[in-house]
Tab-separated table of C-alpha atoms and ligand atoms in Angstrom:
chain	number	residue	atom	x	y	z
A	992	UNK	CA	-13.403	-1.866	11.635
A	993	UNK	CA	-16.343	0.296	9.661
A	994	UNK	CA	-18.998	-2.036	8.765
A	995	UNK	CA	-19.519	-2.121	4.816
A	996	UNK	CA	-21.542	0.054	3.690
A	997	UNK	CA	-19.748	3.635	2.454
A	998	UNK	CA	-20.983	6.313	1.273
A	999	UNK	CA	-19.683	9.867	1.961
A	1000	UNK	CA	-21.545	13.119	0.729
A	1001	UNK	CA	-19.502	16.172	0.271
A	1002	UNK	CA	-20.104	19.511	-0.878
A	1003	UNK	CA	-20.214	18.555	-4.421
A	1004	UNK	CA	-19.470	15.130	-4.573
A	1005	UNK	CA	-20.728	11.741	-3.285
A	1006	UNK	CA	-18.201	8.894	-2.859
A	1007	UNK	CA	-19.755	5.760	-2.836
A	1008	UNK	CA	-19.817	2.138	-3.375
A	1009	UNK	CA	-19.974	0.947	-7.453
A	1010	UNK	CA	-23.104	0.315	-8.798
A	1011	UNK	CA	-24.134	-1.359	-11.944
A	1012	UNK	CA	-25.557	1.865	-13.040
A	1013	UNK	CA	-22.098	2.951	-12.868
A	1014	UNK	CA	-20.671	1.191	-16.265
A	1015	UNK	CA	-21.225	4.019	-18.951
A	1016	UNK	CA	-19.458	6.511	-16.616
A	1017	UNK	CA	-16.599	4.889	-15.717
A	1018	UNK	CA	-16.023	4.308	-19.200
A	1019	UNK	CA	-16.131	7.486	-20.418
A	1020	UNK	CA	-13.680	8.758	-17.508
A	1021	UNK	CA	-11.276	5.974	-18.487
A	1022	UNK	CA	-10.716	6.753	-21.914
A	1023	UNK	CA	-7.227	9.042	-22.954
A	1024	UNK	CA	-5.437	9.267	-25.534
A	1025	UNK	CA	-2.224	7.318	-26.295
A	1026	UNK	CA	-0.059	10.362	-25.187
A	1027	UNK	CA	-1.530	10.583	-21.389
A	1028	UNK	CA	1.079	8.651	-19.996
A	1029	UNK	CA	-0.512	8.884	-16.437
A	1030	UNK	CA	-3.515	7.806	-17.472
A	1031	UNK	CA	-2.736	5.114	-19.214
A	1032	UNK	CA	-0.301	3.646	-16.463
A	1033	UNK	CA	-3.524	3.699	-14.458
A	1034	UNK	CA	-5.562	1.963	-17.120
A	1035	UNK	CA	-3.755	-0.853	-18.713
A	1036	UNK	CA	-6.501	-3.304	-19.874
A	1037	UNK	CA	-8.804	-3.533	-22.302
A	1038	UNK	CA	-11.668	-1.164	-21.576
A	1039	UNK	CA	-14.962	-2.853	-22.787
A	1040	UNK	CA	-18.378	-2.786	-20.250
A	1041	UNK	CA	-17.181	-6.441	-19.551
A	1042	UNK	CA	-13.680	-5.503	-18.189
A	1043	UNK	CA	-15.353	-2.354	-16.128
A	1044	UNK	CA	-17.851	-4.899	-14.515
A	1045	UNK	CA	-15.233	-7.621	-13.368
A	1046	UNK	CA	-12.771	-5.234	-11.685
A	1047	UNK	CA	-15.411	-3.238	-10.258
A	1048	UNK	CA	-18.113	-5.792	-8.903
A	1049	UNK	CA	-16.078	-7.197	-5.829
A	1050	UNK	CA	-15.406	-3.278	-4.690
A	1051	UNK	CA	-19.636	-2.953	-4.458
A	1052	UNK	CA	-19.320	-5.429	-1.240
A	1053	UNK	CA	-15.513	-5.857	-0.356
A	1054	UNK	CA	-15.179	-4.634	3.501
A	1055	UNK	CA	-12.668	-2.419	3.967
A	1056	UNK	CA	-10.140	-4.870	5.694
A	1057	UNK	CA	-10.818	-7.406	2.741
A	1058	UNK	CA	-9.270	-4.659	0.541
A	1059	UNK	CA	-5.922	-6.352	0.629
A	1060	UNK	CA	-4.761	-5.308	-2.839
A	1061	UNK	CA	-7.512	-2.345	-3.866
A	1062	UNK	CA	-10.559	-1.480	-2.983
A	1063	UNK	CA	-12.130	1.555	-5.488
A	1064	UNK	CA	-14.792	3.945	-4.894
A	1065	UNK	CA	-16.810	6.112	-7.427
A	1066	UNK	CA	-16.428	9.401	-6.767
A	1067	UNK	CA	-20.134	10.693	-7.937
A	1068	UNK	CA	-20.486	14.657	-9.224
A	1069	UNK	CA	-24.289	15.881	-7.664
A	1070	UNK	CA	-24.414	18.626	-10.439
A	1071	UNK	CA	-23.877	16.477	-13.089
A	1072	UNK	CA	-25.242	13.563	-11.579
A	1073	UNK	CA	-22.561	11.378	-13.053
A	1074	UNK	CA	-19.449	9.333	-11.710
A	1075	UNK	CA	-16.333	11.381	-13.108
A	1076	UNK	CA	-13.618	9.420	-11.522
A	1077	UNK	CA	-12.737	7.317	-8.532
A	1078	UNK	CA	-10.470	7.283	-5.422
A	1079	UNK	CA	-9.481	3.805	-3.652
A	1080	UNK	CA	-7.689	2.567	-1.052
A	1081	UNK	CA	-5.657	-0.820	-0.067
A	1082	UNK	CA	-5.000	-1.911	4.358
A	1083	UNK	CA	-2.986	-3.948	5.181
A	1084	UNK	CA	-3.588	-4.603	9.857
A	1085	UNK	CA	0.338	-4.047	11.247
A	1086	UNK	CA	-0.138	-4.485	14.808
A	1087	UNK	CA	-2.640	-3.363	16.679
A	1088	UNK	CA	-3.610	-0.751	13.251
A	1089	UNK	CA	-4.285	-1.073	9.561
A	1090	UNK	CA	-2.390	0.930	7.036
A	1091	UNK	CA	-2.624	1.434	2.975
A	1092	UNK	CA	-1.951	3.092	0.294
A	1093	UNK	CA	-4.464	5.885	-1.085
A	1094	UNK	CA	-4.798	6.461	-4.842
A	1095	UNK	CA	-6.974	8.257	-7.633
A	1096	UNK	CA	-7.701	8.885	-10.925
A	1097	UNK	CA	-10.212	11.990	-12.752
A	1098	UNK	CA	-12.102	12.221	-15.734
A	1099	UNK	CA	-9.547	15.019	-18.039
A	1100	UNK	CA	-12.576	16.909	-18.681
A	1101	UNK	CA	-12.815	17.173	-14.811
A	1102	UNK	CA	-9.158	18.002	-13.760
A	1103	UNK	CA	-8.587	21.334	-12.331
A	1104	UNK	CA	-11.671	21.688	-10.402
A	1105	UNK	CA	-10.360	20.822	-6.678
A	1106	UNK	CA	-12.690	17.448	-7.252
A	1107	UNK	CA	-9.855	15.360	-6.392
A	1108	UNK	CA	-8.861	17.007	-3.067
A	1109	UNK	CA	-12.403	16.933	-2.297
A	1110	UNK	CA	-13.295	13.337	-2.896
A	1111	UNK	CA	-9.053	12.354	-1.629
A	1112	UNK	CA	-10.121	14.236	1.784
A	1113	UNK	CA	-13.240	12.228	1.803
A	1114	UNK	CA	-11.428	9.092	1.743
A	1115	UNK	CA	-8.706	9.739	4.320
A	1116	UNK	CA	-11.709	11.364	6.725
A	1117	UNK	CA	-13.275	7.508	6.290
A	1118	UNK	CA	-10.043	5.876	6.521
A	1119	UNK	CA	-8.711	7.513	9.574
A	1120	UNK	CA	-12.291	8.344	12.074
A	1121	UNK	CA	-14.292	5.231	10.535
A	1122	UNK	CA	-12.269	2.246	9.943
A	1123	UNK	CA	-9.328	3.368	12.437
A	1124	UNK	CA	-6.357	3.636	9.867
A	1125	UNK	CA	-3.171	4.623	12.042
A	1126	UNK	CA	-1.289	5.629	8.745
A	1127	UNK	CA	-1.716	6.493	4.892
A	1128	UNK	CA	0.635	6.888	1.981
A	1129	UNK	CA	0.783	7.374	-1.608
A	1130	UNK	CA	2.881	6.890	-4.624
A	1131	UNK	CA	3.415	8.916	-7.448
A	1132	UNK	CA	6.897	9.489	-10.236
A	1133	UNK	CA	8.054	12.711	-9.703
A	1134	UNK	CA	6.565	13.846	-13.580
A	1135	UNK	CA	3.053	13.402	-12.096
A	1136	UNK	CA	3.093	17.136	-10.658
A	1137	UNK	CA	-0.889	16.942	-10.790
A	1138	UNK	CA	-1.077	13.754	-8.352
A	1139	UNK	CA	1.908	14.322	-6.073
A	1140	UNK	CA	0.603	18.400	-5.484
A	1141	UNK	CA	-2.571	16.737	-4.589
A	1142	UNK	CA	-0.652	14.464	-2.094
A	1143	UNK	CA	1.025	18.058	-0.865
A	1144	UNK	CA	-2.379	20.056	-0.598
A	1145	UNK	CA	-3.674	16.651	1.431
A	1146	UNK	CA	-1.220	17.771	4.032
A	1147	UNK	CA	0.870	14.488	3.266
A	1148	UNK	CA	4.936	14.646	4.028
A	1149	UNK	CA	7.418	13.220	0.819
A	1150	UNK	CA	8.747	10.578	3.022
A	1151	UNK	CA	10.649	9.036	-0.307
A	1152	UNK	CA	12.319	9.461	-3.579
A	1153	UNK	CA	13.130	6.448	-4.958
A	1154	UNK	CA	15.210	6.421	-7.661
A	1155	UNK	CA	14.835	4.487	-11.106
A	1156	UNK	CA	12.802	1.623	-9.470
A	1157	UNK	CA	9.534	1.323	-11.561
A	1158	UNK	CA	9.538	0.028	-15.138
A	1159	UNK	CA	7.548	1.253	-17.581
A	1160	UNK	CA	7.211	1.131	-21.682
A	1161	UNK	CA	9.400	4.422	-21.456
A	1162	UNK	CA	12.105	2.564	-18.784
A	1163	UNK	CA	13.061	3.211	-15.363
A	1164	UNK	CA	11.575	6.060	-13.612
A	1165	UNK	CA	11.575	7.437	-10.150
A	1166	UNK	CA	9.093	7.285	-7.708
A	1167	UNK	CA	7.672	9.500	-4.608
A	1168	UNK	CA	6.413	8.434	-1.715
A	1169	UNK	CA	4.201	10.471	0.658
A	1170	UNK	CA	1.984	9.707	3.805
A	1171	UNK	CA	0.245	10.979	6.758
A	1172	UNK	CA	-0.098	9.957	10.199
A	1173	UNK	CA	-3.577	9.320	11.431
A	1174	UNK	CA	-2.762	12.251	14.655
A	1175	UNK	CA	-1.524	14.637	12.080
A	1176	UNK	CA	-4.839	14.103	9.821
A	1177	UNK	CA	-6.206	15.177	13.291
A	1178	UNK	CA	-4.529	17.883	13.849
A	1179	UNK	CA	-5.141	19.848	10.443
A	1180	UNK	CA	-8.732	19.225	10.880
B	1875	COA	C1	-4.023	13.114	-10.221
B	1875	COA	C2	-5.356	13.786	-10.522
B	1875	COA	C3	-6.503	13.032	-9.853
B	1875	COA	C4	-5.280	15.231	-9.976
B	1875	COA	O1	-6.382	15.959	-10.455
B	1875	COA	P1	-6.451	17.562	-10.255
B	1875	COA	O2	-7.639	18.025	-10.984
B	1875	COA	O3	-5.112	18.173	-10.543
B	1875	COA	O4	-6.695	17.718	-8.673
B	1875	COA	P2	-7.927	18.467	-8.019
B	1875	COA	O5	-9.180	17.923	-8.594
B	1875	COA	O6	-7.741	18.412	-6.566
B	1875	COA	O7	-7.782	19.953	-8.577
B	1875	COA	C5	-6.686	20.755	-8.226
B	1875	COA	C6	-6.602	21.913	-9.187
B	1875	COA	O8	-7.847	22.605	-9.181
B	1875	COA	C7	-7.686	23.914	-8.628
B	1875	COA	N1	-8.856	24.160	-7.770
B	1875	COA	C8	-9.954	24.840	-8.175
B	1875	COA	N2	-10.863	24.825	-7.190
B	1875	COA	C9	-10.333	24.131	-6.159
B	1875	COA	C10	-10.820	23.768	-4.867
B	1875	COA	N3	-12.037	24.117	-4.446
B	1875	COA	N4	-10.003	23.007	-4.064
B	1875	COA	C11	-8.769	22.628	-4.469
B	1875	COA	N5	-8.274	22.937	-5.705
B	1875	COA	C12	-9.059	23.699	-6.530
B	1875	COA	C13	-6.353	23.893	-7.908
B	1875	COA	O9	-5.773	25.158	-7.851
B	1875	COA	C14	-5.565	22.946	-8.800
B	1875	COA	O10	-5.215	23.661	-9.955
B	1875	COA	P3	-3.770	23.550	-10.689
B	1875	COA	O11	-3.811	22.264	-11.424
B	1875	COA	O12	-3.736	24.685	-11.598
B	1875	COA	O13	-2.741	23.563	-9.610
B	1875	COA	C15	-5.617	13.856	-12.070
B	1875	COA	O14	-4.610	14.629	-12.680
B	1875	COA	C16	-5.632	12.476	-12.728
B	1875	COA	O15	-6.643	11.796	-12.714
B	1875	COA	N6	-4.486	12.059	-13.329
B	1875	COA	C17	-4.427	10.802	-14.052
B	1875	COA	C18	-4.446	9.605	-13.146
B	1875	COA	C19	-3.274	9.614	-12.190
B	1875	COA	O16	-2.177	10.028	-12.545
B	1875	COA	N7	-3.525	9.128	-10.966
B	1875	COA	C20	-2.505	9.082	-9.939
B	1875	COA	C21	-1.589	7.955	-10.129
B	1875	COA	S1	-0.288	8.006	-8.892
């Protein structure tokens, strides 16, 4: 496995461990309004400076095969020199390999922008040549065009369409599930 420390410069991002520095950002990328369903399934606490600092001070030293349920990573803007979002990752070792789940969230103001493919490719570059991951997937509902095209422009195959198993304020919805093999990350590269 990759030893802890990760940080992975880009052409115009940097996507990097939390810092305390960090705070003010991440809550201004968190907030949405009431209506941004996608959003707000994402971010489903309280968001106060106290709330950002306990889920995100583990990720600033949590090795990567410690991330057993998430492990998040700011993803860092060099022209603005601001965090405008963040991309994470969970492993879980099945045989000789670990394997997780990839996911992400923007800043609105920052949507649109190819940020998210940038800082996504980041992450499965890591998680494939550094820490070894034999497999990646991702989960989406099928009315979250923005994050399952994202899934489609990482090269990643809809393995899945579940139907009506996740519960949510507005009931059951569907779900997608797509993933990539660590040869086929290879081969695209
Ligand atoms: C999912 C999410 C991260 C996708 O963000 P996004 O901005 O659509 O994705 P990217 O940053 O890769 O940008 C892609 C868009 O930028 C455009 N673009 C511009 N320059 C680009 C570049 N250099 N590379 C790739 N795309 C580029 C693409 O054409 C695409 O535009 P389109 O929306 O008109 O198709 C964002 O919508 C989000 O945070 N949603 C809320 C949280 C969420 O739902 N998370 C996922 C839960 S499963």
């Amino acid at each position: 496995m990759a030893n802890s420390s990760i940080r992975i410069e880009t052409e115009r991002l940097i996507v990097r461990r939390f810092e305390d520095r960090d705070v003010a950002d991440i809550l201004e990328y968190s907030q949405h309004e009431a209506s941004d369903e996608h959003r707000r399934r994402n971010v489903d606490w309280e968001l106060t400076e106290e709330s950002v600092r306990q889920w995100w001070t583990p990720m600033a030293t949590m090795r990567p095969e410690e991330a057993i349920h998430w492990l998040s990573l700011v993803v860092e803007l060099k022209a603005e020199g601001r965090v405008i979002g963040n991309v994470g990752f969970n492993a879980k070792r099945i045989g000789e390999k670990p394997q997780g789940q990839i996911g992400w969230i923007l800043g609105r103001d920052h949507e649109g922008n190819g940020y998210a493919t940038e800082a996504a490719e980041a992450l499965l570059e890591y998680l494939f040549r550094a820490v070894g991951f034999h497999r990646v997937y991702a989960m989406t509902s099928p009315d979250n065009r923005r994050s399952w095209q994202l899934m489609e422009r990482l090269g990643m195959r809809r393995e899945a369409h579940f139907v009506k198993n996740c519960h949510h304020d507005a009931g059951w919805t569907d779900e997608y599930v797509y993933a990539i093999l660590a040869e086929e990350w290879t081969a695209r590269r």
